[in-house]
Coordinates of C-alpha atoms and ligand atoms in Angstrom, one line a residue:
M786 CA 57.8 98.8 54.3
R787 CA 57.5 95.5 56.0
G788 CA 59.8 92.6 54.9
D789 CA 58.7 89.7 52.9
G790 CA 60.6 87.0 54.8
G791 CA 63.8 86.7 52.7
S792 CA 62.9 86.6 49.0
G793 CA 65.8 88.9 48.4
R794 CA 63.7 91.9 47.7
L795 CA 65.0 95.0 49.5
D796 CA 62.8 96.9 51.9
V797 CA 65.2 99.7 52.1
D798 CA 68.8 100.5 51.2
V799 CA 69.8 100.9 54.8
V800 CA 68.4 99.9 58.2
V801 CA 69.7 102.2 60.9
V802 CA 69.4 100.8 64.5
G803 CA 68.8 103.6 67.0
A804 CA 67.3 107.1 66.9
G805 CA 69.6 109.1 69.1
F806 CA 72.0 111.8 68.0
A807 CA 73.7 109.2 65.6
G808 CA 70.6 107.6 64.1
L809 CA 68.8 110.9 63.4
Y810 CA 71.7 112.5 61.6
M811 CA 72.4 109.2 59.7
L812 CA 68.8 109.2 58.4
H813 CA 69.0 112.8 57.3
R814 CA 72.3 112.2 55.4
L815 CA 71.0 109.0 53.8
R816 CA 68.0 110.7 52.5
R817 CA 70.0 113.6 51.2
A818 CA 72.2 111.0 49.4
G819 CA 69.1 109.6 47.8
L820 CA 69.1 106.3 49.7
S821 CA 66.1 104.8 51.4
A822 CA 66.3 104.1 55.1
R823 CA 64.3 102.8 58.0
V824 CA 65.3 103.6 61.6
L825 CA 64.4 101.0 64.2
E826 CA 64.4 102.3 67.7
A827 CA 63.8 100.3 70.9
G828 CA 62.5 103.4 72.9
G829 CA 59.1 104.9 72.7
G830 CA 60.5 108.1 71.1
V831 CA 63.6 109.6 69.6
G832 CA 66.6 110.8 71.7
G833 CA 68.6 107.7 72.6
T834 CA 70.7 108.4 75.7
W835 CA 68.5 111.5 76.3
Y836 CA 65.3 109.5 76.0
W837 CA 66.4 107.0 78.7
N838 CA 68.5 108.9 81.2
R839 CA 65.9 110.9 83.0
Y840 CA 67.4 110.7 86.4
P841 CA 67.3 113.8 88.6
G842 CA 70.1 116.2 87.7
A843 CA 70.8 114.6 84.3
R844 CA 72.6 117.1 82.1
C845 CA 75.4 117.0 79.6
D846 CA 79.0 117.6 80.7
V847 CA 79.9 119.2 77.4
Q848 CA 78.6 122.8 76.9
S849 CA 75.3 123.1 75.1
L850 CA 76.7 125.2 72.3
E851 CA 79.3 122.5 71.6
Y852 CA 77.1 119.4 72.4
S853 CA 74.8 120.0 69.4
Y854 CA 74.8 119.4 65.7
G855 CA 76.9 121.7 63.5
F856 CA 75.8 120.3 60.2
D857 CA 73.1 122.8 59.5
D858 CA 73.7 126.5 60.1
D859 CA 70.1 127.5 60.3
L860 CA 69.5 124.9 63.0
Q861 CA 72.5 126.0 65.1
Q862 CA 71.6 129.7 64.7
N863 CA 67.9 129.2 65.5
W864 CA 68.0 126.9 68.5
E865 CA 68.4 128.8 71.7
W866 CA 70.1 127.0 74.6
T867 CA 69.1 128.3 78.0
E868 CA 72.0 127.0 80.2
R869 CA 75.7 126.6 79.8
Y870 CA 75.2 122.8 80.3
A871 CA 71.8 121.7 79.0
T872 CA 69.6 119.5 81.1
Q873 CA 68.2 116.1 79.8
P874 CA 64.7 117.6 79.1
E875 CA 66.2 120.4 77.1
I876 CA 68.5 118.1 75.0
L877 CA 65.5 115.8 74.4
R878 CA 63.4 118.7 73.2
Y879 CA 66.3 119.7 70.9
L880 CA 66.4 116.2 69.4
E881 CA 62.6 116.1 69.0
H882 CA 62.9 119.5 67.3
V883 CA 65.5 118.1 64.9
A884 CA 63.3 115.1 64.1
D885 CA 60.4 117.4 63.2
R886 CA 62.5 120.1 61.5
F887 CA 64.0 117.6 59.0
D888 CA 60.8 115.5 58.8
L889 CA 62.6 112.4 60.0
R890 CA 59.8 110.7 61.9
R891 CA 58.1 109.2 58.9
D892 CA 61.1 106.8 58.6
I893 CA 61.5 106.1 62.3
Q894 CA 59.8 103.1 63.9
C895 CA 59.8 103.4 67.7
D896 CA 59.1 100.6 70.2
T897 CA 61.0 98.3 67.9
R898 CA 63.9 96.4 69.4
V899 CA 66.2 94.8 66.9
V900 CA 67.2 91.4 68.2
G901 CA 69.1 89.9 65.2
A902 CA 70.5 90.6 61.8
A903 CA 71.9 87.9 59.4
F904 CA 74.0 88.6 56.3
D905 CA 73.1 86.7 53.2
E906 CA 76.2 86.1 51.1
E907 CA 74.4 85.3 47.9
T908 CA 72.4 88.5 47.7
A909 CA 74.8 90.7 49.8
T910 CA 71.9 91.8 52.0
W911 CA 71.1 91.9 55.7
A912 CA 67.9 90.4 57.1
V913 CA 67.1 92.4 60.3
R914 CA 64.8 90.9 62.9
T915 CA 62.8 92.7 65.6
E916 CA 61.6 91.4 68.9
A917 CA 58.0 91.5 67.6
G918 CA 59.0 89.2 64.8
E919 CA 59.1 91.8 61.9
R920 CA 61.8 91.4 59.3
F921 CA 63.5 94.0 57.2
T922 CA 65.8 93.3 54.3
A923 CA 68.4 96.0 53.5
R924 CA 71.7 96.2 51.6
F925 CA 73.4 97.9 54.6
V926 CA 73.0 98.1 58.3
V927 CA 74.2 101.0 60.4
A928 CA 74.4 100.5 64.1
A929 CA 73.7 103.8 65.8
T930 CA 73.2 101.9 69.0
G931 CA 75.1 104.2 71.4
C932 CA 78.2 103.6 73.5
L933 CA 76.5 103.8 76.8
S934 CA 73.0 102.4 76.2
A935 CA 73.1 98.8 77.6
A936 CA 72.4 99.3 81.3
N937 CA 74.5 97.4 83.8
L938 CA 72.4 96.0 86.7
P939 CA 74.8 94.2 88.8
D940 CA 73.9 90.7 89.9
I941 CA 74.0 91.3 93.7
P942 CA 72.7 88.5 95.8
G943 CA 69.1 89.0 96.9
R944 CA 68.6 91.8 94.3
D945 CA 65.1 90.7 93.4
T946 CA 64.0 90.2 97.0
F947 CA 63.9 94.0 97.9
R948 CA 60.4 95.0 98.7
G949 CA 60.6 98.7 97.7
P950 CA 61.0 100.2 94.2
T951 CA 64.4 100.1 92.5
Y952 CA 65.6 102.3 89.6
H953 CA 68.5 102.3 87.2
T954 CA 69.7 105.8 86.2
G955 CA 69.8 104.8 82.6
R956 CA 66.2 103.5 82.6
W957 CA 64.4 106.2 84.6
P958 CA 60.6 106.3 84.7
H959 CA 59.1 109.0 82.5
E960 CA 56.8 110.2 85.3
G961 CA 59.8 110.9 87.6
V962 CA 60.3 109.6 91.2
D963 CA 59.2 111.4 94.3
F964 CA 61.8 110.7 97.0
S965 CA 60.2 112.9 99.7
G966 CA 60.0 111.2 103.1
R967 CA 61.9 108.1 101.8
R968 CA 65.1 106.5 102.9
V969 CA 67.1 106.2 99.7
A970 CA 70.2 104.1 98.7
V971 CA 72.3 105.1 95.7
I972 CA 74.8 102.4 94.5
G973 CA 77.7 103.9 92.5
T974 CA 79.6 107.1 92.4
G975 CA 80.2 107.7 88.7
S976 CA 78.9 110.6 86.6
S977 CA 75.2 109.6 86.9
A978 CA 75.5 109.3 90.7
V979 CA 77.5 112.5 91.0
Q980 CA 74.7 114.4 89.2
S981 CA 71.8 112.8 91.0
I982 CA 73.1 112.5 94.5
P983 CA 72.8 116.3 95.4
I984 CA 69.2 116.4 94.2
I985 CA 68.1 113.2 95.7
A986 CA 69.6 114.3 99.0
E987 CA 67.6 117.4 98.9
Q988 CA 64.3 115.5 98.5
A989 CA 64.9 112.3 100.5
A990 CA 64.4 111.8 104.3
H991 CA 67.8 110.1 104.3
L992 CA 70.4 109.1 101.7
T993 CA 73.0 106.4 101.9
V994 CA 75.6 106.3 99.2
F995 CA 77.5 103.0 98.6
Q996 CA 80.9 103.8 97.1
R997 CA 83.2 101.2 95.6
T998 CA 85.7 103.6 94.1
A999 CA 86.0 107.3 95.0
T1000 CA 85.6 109.6 92.1
Y1001 CA 87.3 112.9 90.9
S1002 CA 84.8 115.6 90.2
V1003 CA 85.3 119.1 89.0
P1004 CA 82.6 121.8 89.4
A1005 CA 80.4 122.5 86.4
H1006 CA 79.8 126.2 87.3
N1007 CA 76.6 125.8 85.4
E1008 CA 74.7 129.1 84.8
P1009 CA 72.0 130.5 82.6
L1010 CA 73.4 131.2 79.1
A1011 CA 73.3 134.9 78.6
R1012 CA 71.8 136.0 75.3
D1013 CA 74.7 138.2 74.3
R1014 CA 77.2 135.4 75.1
Q1015 CA 75.2 133.0 72.9
A1016 CA 74.9 135.5 70.1
E1017 CA 78.7 136.2 70.2
I1018 CA 79.5 132.5 69.9
K1019 CA 76.9 132.0 67.1
A1020 CA 78.5 134.9 65.2
R1021 CA 81.7 132.8 64.9
Y1022 CA 80.0 129.3 65.0
A1023 CA 81.8 128.0 61.9
K1024 CA 85.2 128.7 63.5
V1025 CA 84.1 127.1 66.8
R1026 CA 83.0 123.9 65.1
A1027 CA 86.1 123.8 62.9
A1028 CA 88.4 124.2 65.9
N1029 CA 86.6 121.4 67.7
R1030 CA 87.0 119.2 64.6
Q1031 CA 90.8 119.8 64.8
S1032 CA 91.1 119.2 68.5
M1033 CA 91.9 116.1 70.6
A1034 CA 88.5 115.8 72.2
G1035 CA 86.1 117.4 69.8
F1036 CA 85.3 120.2 72.2
G1037 CA 87.1 122.9 74.1
A1038 CA 86.8 125.8 71.6
L1039 CA 84.7 127.8 74.1
S1040 CA 87.3 127.5 76.8
G1041 CA 88.8 130.9 77.7
L1042 CA 92.0 129.0 78.6
G1043 CA 92.5 127.2 75.3
P1044 CA 94.3 123.9 74.8
P1045 CA 97.2 123.0 77.2
Q1046 CA 100.5 124.8 76.4
H1047 CA 103.1 123.1 78.6
A1048 CA 104.1 119.8 80.0
M1049 CA 103.9 119.9 83.8
A1050 CA 107.7 119.8 84.2
E1051 CA 108.0 123.0 82.1
V1052 CA 105.9 125.0 84.5
D1053 CA 107.5 126.5 87.6
A1054 CA 106.2 124.9 90.7
G1055 CA 104.7 128.2 91.9
D1056 CA 102.7 128.6 88.7
R1057 CA 101.2 125.1 88.6
D1058 CA 98.6 125.9 91.2
L1059 CA 97.7 129.0 89.4
L1060 CA 97.1 127.0 86.2
L1061 CA 95.2 124.4 88.1
D1062 CA 93.1 127.0 89.9
Q1063 CA 92.2 128.7 86.6
R1064 CA 91.0 125.3 85.2
W1065 CA 89.1 124.6 88.4
Q1066 CA 87.4 128.1 88.3
E1067 CA 86.5 127.5 84.6
G1068 CA 85.1 124.1 85.6
G1069 CA 84.2 121.0 83.5
L1070 CA 86.0 118.3 81.7
G1071 CA 88.7 120.7 80.4
F1072 CA 90.3 120.5 83.9
V1073 CA 92.6 117.7 82.7
A1074 CA 93.8 119.9 79.9
V1075 CA 95.9 121.8 82.4
F1076 CA 99.1 120.3 81.2
T1077 CA 99.9 118.6 77.9
D1078 CA 100.9 115.5 79.7
T1079 CA 98.2 115.2 82.4
L1080 CA 97.0 111.9 80.9
A1081 CA 100.4 110.6 79.9
Q1082 CA 102.9 111.2 82.7
P1083 CA 102.4 109.9 86.2
D1084 CA 104.1 112.9 87.8
A1085 CA 102.0 115.4 85.9
N1086 CA 98.9 113.5 86.7
E1087 CA 99.7 113.3 90.3
V1088 CA 100.1 117.1 90.5
A1089 CA 96.6 117.5 89.0
A1090 CA 95.1 114.7 91.2
E1091 CA 96.6 116.1 94.4
F1092 CA 95.1 119.5 93.6
V1093 CA 91.6 118.0 93.4
R1094 CA 92.2 115.9 96.5
A1095 CA 93.1 119.1 98.4
K1096 CA 89.8 120.6 97.2
I1097 CA 87.9 117.6 98.5
R1098 CA 89.5 117.9 101.9
G1099 CA 88.7 121.6 101.9
I1100 CA 85.0 121.1 101.1
V1101 CA 84.1 118.0 103.2
R1102 CA 84.1 118.9 106.9
D1103 CA 84.4 115.4 108.4
P1104 CA 88.0 114.3 107.8
A1105 CA 87.1 110.6 107.8
V1106 CA 84.4 111.2 105.2
A1107 CA 86.8 113.4 103.2
D1108 CA 89.3 110.6 103.3
L1109 CA 86.8 108.1 101.9
L1110 CA 85.8 110.5 99.1
T1111 CA 89.4 111.1 98.1
P1112 CA 90.4 109.0 95.1
T1113 CA 93.8 107.4 94.8
Q1114 CA 93.8 106.3 91.1
V1115 CA 95.1 108.4 88.3
I1116 CA 92.8 111.4 87.5
G1117 CA 91.0 111.1 84.2
C1118 CA 91.7 107.3 84.1
K1119 CA 88.1 106.7 84.8
R1120 CA 85.9 109.3 83.2
L1121 CA 86.2 112.6 85.1
C1122 CA 82.9 113.7 86.7
V1123 CA 81.4 117.2 86.6
D1124 CA 79.2 118.3 89.4
S1125 CA 77.0 120.9 91.1
G1126 CA 77.5 120.4 94.8
Y1127 CA 78.6 116.7 94.9
Y1128 CA 81.2 116.8 97.7
E1129 CA 79.2 119.4 99.6
T1130 CA 76.3 117.0 99.8
F1131 CA 78.3 114.8 102.2
N1132 CA 78.3 117.6 104.8
R1133 CA 74.6 117.1 105.2
P1134 CA 73.5 115.3 108.4
D1135 CA 71.0 113.2 106.5
V1136 CA 73.6 111.8 104.1
R1137 CA 75.8 108.8 104.8
L1138 CA 78.7 107.4 102.8
V1139 CA 79.4 103.7 103.0
D1140 CA 82.7 102.4 101.7
I1141 CA 82.3 99.1 100.0
S1142 CA 85.8 99.1 98.4
S1143 CA 87.0 96.0 100.2
S1144 CA 84.1 93.6 100.0
G1145 CA 81.4 95.1 97.9
I1146 CA 77.7 94.8 98.7
E1147 CA 77.1 91.6 100.6
A1148 CA 73.4 91.3 99.8
I1149 CA 70.2 93.1 99.0
T1150 CA 67.6 92.1 101.5
P1151 CA 63.8 92.8 101.6
G1152 CA 64.4 95.8 103.8
G1153 CA 67.6 97.2 102.4
I1154 CA 71.3 96.7 101.8
R1155 CA 73.9 94.7 103.7
A1156 CA 77.5 95.8 103.6
N1157 CA 80.4 95.3 105.9
G1158 CA 78.2 93.2 108.1
E1159 CA 75.8 96.1 108.7
D1160 CA 72.1 96.2 107.5
H1161 CA 71.1 99.6 106.0
E1162 CA 67.3 100.0 106.0
V1163 CA 66.1 101.8 103.0
D1164 CA 62.8 102.3 101.1
V1165 CA 64.2 102.9 97.6
I1166 CA 67.3 101.7 95.8
V1167 CA 68.9 103.7 92.9
F1168 CA 71.4 101.7 90.8
A1169 CA 73.8 104.3 89.4
T1170 CA 75.9 101.4 88.2
G1171 CA 76.6 102.4 84.6
F1172 CA 76.6 100.5 81.4
D1173 CA 78.1 97.6 79.5
A1174 CA 79.9 100.2 77.5
M1175 CA 80.7 100.3 73.8
T1176 CA 80.0 96.6 73.0
G1177 CA 77.0 96.0 75.2
A1178 CA 74.3 97.3 72.9
L1179 CA 75.9 95.6 69.9
S1180 CA 76.4 92.2 71.6
R1181 CA 72.7 92.2 72.6
I1182 CA 71.8 92.0 68.9
R1183 CA 72.6 88.7 67.3
F1184 CA 74.6 89.8 64.3
E1185 CA 75.4 86.9 62.0
G1186 CA 78.1 87.6 59.4
V1187 CA 79.9 85.5 56.8
G1188 CA 79.4 81.8 57.4
G1189 CA 76.9 82.5 60.2
R1190 CA 79.6 83.6 62.6
T1191 CA 78.2 85.9 65.3
L1192 CA 79.6 89.2 66.4
A1193 CA 79.7 87.9 70.0
D1194 CA 82.0 85.1 68.8
A1195 CA 84.2 87.3 66.7
W1196 CA 84.6 89.6 69.7
R1197 CA 85.1 86.9 72.3
E1198 CA 88.5 88.3 73.2
G1199 CA 87.4 91.9 72.9
P1200 CA 86.1 94.1 70.1
K1201 CA 88.1 94.2 66.9
T1202 CA 87.3 96.8 64.3
Y1203 CA 88.8 98.7 61.5
L1204 CA 88.7 102.5 62.2
G1205 CA 85.9 101.7 64.8
V1206 CA 83.4 101.6 61.9
A1207 CA 83.7 98.1 60.3
V1208 CA 84.3 94.5 61.4
A1209 CA 86.0 91.8 59.3
G1210 CA 83.5 89.0 58.4
F1211 CA 80.5 91.4 58.7
P1212 CA 80.2 93.0 55.3
N1213 CA 77.9 96.0 54.8
L1214 CA 77.7 96.7 58.5
F1215 CA 78.8 100.1 59.8
L1216 CA 79.2 101.1 63.4
I1217 CA 78.8 104.7 64.5
T1218 CA 81.3 105.5 67.2
G1219 CA 82.2 101.9 67.5
P1220 CA 85.0 100.5 69.7
G1221 CA 88.4 101.5 68.3
S1222 CA 87.2 105.0 67.5
P1223 CA 87.7 108.1 69.7
S1224 CA 83.9 108.2 70.6
V1225 CA 83.6 108.3 74.4
L1226 CA 86.8 110.2 74.8
T1227 CA 85.4 113.0 72.8
N1228 CA 82.3 115.2 72.5
M1229 CA 80.1 112.5 71.2
V1230 CA 78.3 114.8 68.7
T1231 CA 81.5 115.8 67.0
S1232 CA 82.5 112.1 66.6
I1233 CA 79.0 111.1 65.5
E1234 CA 78.9 113.8 62.8
H1235 CA 82.2 112.7 61.6
H1236 CA 81.3 109.1 61.3
V1237 CA 77.9 109.7 59.7
E1238 CA 79.5 111.9 57.1
W1239 CA 82.3 109.3 56.5
I1240 CA 79.8 106.4 56.1
T1241 CA 77.6 108.5 53.8
A1242 CA 80.5 109.2 51.5
C1243 CA 81.5 105.6 51.6
L1244 CA 78.0 104.5 50.5
E1245 CA 78.0 107.1 47.7
H1246 CA 81.4 105.8 46.6
L1247 CA 80.0 102.2 46.5
R1248 CA 77.0 103.3 44.5
G1249 CA 79.1 105.3 42.1
G1250 CA 81.2 102.2 41.4
G1251 CA 78.1 100.0 41.2
H1252 CA 79.3 97.9 44.2
R1253 CA 77.0 96.1 46.5
R1254 CA 79.4 94.9 49.1
I1255 CA 82.2 96.2 51.3
E1256 CA 84.1 94.5 54.1
A1257 CA 87.0 95.3 56.3
E1258 CA 90.0 93.2 55.6
P1259 CA 91.3 91.1 58.5
E1260 CA 94.8 92.5 58.2
A1261 CA 93.5 96.0 58.3
V1262 CA 91.5 95.1 61.5
D1263 CA 94.6 93.5 63.1
G1264 CA 96.7 96.6 62.2
W1265 CA 94.0 98.9 63.6
V1266 CA 93.6 97.0 66.9
A1267 CA 97.4 97.1 67.3
Y1268 CA 97.4 100.8 66.6
V1269 CA 94.7 101.5 69.2
N1270 CA 96.6 99.5 71.8
T1271 CA 99.8 101.3 71.0
V1272 CA 98.2 104.7 71.4
A1273 CA 96.4 103.7 74.6
G1274 CA 99.6 102.4 75.9
L1275 CA 101.2 105.8 75.6
T1276 CA 98.6 107.1 78.1
L1277 CA 97.6 106.4 81.7
F1278 CA 94.2 105.3 80.7
P1279 CA 94.9 101.5 81.0
T1280 CA 96.0 101.9 84.6
C1281 CA 92.7 101.6 86.4
N1282 CA 89.5 99.6 86.4
S1283 CA 87.4 101.7 84.1
W1284 CA 84.5 100.9 81.9
Y1285 CA 86.7 102.1 79.0
L1286 CA 88.5 98.7 79.7
G1287 CA 85.3 96.8 80.3
A1288 CA 86.5 96.3 83.9
N1289 CA 83.0 97.1 85.3
I1290 CA 81.4 94.0 83.8
P1291 CA 82.4 90.7 85.4
G1292 CA 83.9 88.4 82.8
K1293 CA 84.2 91.0 80.0
P1294 CA 87.6 90.9 78.3
R1295 CA 89.9 93.7 79.4
V1296 CA 90.6 95.7 76.3
F1297 CA 91.0 99.4 76.1
M1298 CA 88.1 100.1 73.7
P1299 CA 88.2 103.8 72.6
L1300 CA 91.1 105.4 70.6
P1301 CA 92.5 108.4 72.4
G1302 CA 92.7 111.5 70.1
F1303 CA 90.1 112.8 67.6
A1304 CA 92.2 115.1 65.5
P1305 CA 94.7 112.6 64.0
Y1306 CA 92.0 110.0 63.7
D1307 CA 89.7 112.0 61.4
A1308 CA 92.6 112.7 59.1
M1309 CA 93.4 108.9 59.0
C1310 CA 89.8 108.2 58.1
A1311 CA 89.9 110.8 55.3
D1312 CA 93.2 109.2 54.1
V1313 CA 91.6 105.7 53.9
A1314 CA 88.8 107.1 51.8
A1315 CA 91.1 109.1 49.6
H1316 CA 93.0 105.9 48.8
G1317 CA 89.9 104.1 47.5
Y1318 CA 89.0 102.8 51.0
R1319 CA 92.3 101.2 51.7
G1320 CA 91.9 98.2 54.0
F1321 CA 88.4 97.4 52.7
A1322 CA 87.6 94.7 50.2
I1323 CA 85.0 96.2 47.9
G1324 CA 82.6 94.4 45.6
Q1325 CA 83.6 90.8 46.3
P1326 CA 83.2 87.9 46.6
G1327 CA 80.1 86.8 44.8
A1328 CA 78.4 90.2 44.7
T1329 CA 79.9 93.2 43.0
Ligands
N01_2705 O1 78.3 104.8 85.2 P1 79.8 104.6 85.7 P2 77.6 106.2 85.1 N1 78.6 97.3 93.3 O2 80.2 103.3 85.2 C1 79.7 101.5 90.6 C2 78.5 109.0 80.7 N2 77.6 110.0 81.4 O3 76.2 106.0 84.6 O4 84.0 102.7 89.8 C3 78.9 98.5 93.7 O5 80.7 105.7 85.5 C4 81.0 101.8 90.0 O6 82.0 101.5 90.8 P3 83.5 101.3 90.2 C5 79.9 109.3 81.1 O7 80.8 109.0 80.0 C6 77.7 111.2 81.0 O8 77.7 107.1 86.2 O9 83.4 100.4 89.0 N3 79.2 99.5 92.8 C7 80.8 103.3 89.7 O10 81.0 104.1 90.8 C8 80.1 108.3 82.2 O11 81.4 107.9 82.5 C9 77.0 112.1 81.7 O12 84.3 100.7 91.3 C10 79.1 99.3 91.5 C11 79.3 103.4 89.3 O13 78.7 102.2 89.9 C12 79.3 107.1 81.7 O14 78.1 107.7 81.1 C13 76.2 111.8 82.8 C14 78.9 98.0 91.0 C15 79.1 103.3 87.8 O15 79.7 104.5 87.3 C16 78.8 106.2 82.7 O16 78.4 106.9 83.9 C17 76.1 110.5 83.1 C18 78.6 97.0 91.9 N4 78.4 95.7 91.6 C19 76.9 109.6 82.4 N5 78.9 98.1 89.7 C20 77.0 113.5 81.3 O17 77.6 114.0 80.3 C21 79.2 99.3 89.4 N6 79.4 100.1 90.5 C22 76.4 114.4 82.2

């Protein structure tokens, strides 16, 4: 299977980079289409996000019965989920089961980090390089690299002088971490922090949380999944999956409350709290679906935001701490968090919240963290500081397209794609859930299945026509980037410093990267395919 250093002979039809939800399903579909493939995975096993993110409390914010593959009815009928929201170990077991069930492992090479890929215009092939110096030649490359896989470890002065252990939530040690008797610092208050803080607080001698921006969190109301509830959903699984595929976010079919019915202004003031309370009681990400315009109209958003702020003030006993925990930005602008006892944790006498909103962390010292002129002595630091989202994993690979231009250069002012799957100047390269697609604003599994199926159909189309080359046209890319900006501009998403905008990474161009709305998007992709892959140049130049 190993490459021969560029003689033009193909090792495989397709190299897939990454063996998470996207890479596993991509491999399965490629095989079924009769194409040969090799999956190259940096991790020591399959699972992607669920291989790396082993921090305490890690679980999915989308319900298990929705956050799972729908492509195989036997699989979805046979697999038994144990909780409403699955834990990281359970999701990893599921993905390992999928790898075994479909005999995928023989084409997956783990511990193999892809560092570069160069397109050869003469042969219309990619030469893929790994960190260990292996080379693979393939007609196509599919980047199944994940939207949230490049960990962001902020460059805080003195970071490497700390004398105790440090951990990033997205690179958690497999053997786990014992916090008992330790003084722990957590930096960050996004989803990973919100999930891990209550559990770390239970174990640690003392916990200090460093908060730059207060976060909105809605209760998960996680619980064991009753057998009869699971059986009832499985009996109508096809309908559940179909409903999610026609929804804005790729999930929500299990909600007893359904999609939003009314704009905020259409609801009597007295009924608004009732609707909000129903969503709060149901819990989870569906909270923002309370009004049709929660994410579009400032007034509607403020009503939902103020409801959560009142909840925070009701839960947190110390008014000064409650104040610090109360967010001021638009709700849903940064990804909503889902928790089990997050705000309650700050009622513990052994937990302290440190506000670093005005001047950040001054320094990490050998003995702890300095902020606001105060030294906080700690034994362990947990970086819950997120990811270089959507573009980070791609830009860490040196993709060289037509004329040797790198992807990093092509995206210097922000990512530019067509449909979120293709890039002008990078023929035969496909992105799964790339920037410009709904991806992180949806149930990732719904978006992944959609892209994998679309890419597979495209490859079959090329083979049917005897074509060896496909490339997004620059005009199509420009049109798509403009469209994504227009849609994002109709929402409140661009109004805060979120990772959706790249705002968490110093120097990263500020561009709203995902496209809001799954349902109209999938129809647009189908339309492009139905019109002979409109916006793509197929079979030229040089190679048909
Ligand atoms: O990362 P984040 P995450 N100094 O970027 C702070 C998905 N996910 O790993 O908001 C001090 O959300 C940063 O502060 P600010 C989900 O899509 C899903 O928690 O930038 N602080 C923020 O508080 C999620 O959105 C699930 O001001 C710094 C935090 O660190 C995404 O992954 C679970 C800092 C980072 O929060 C990322 O979540 C977990 C600095 N220099 C994650 N730099 C489930 O489905 C950053 N921060 C369960």
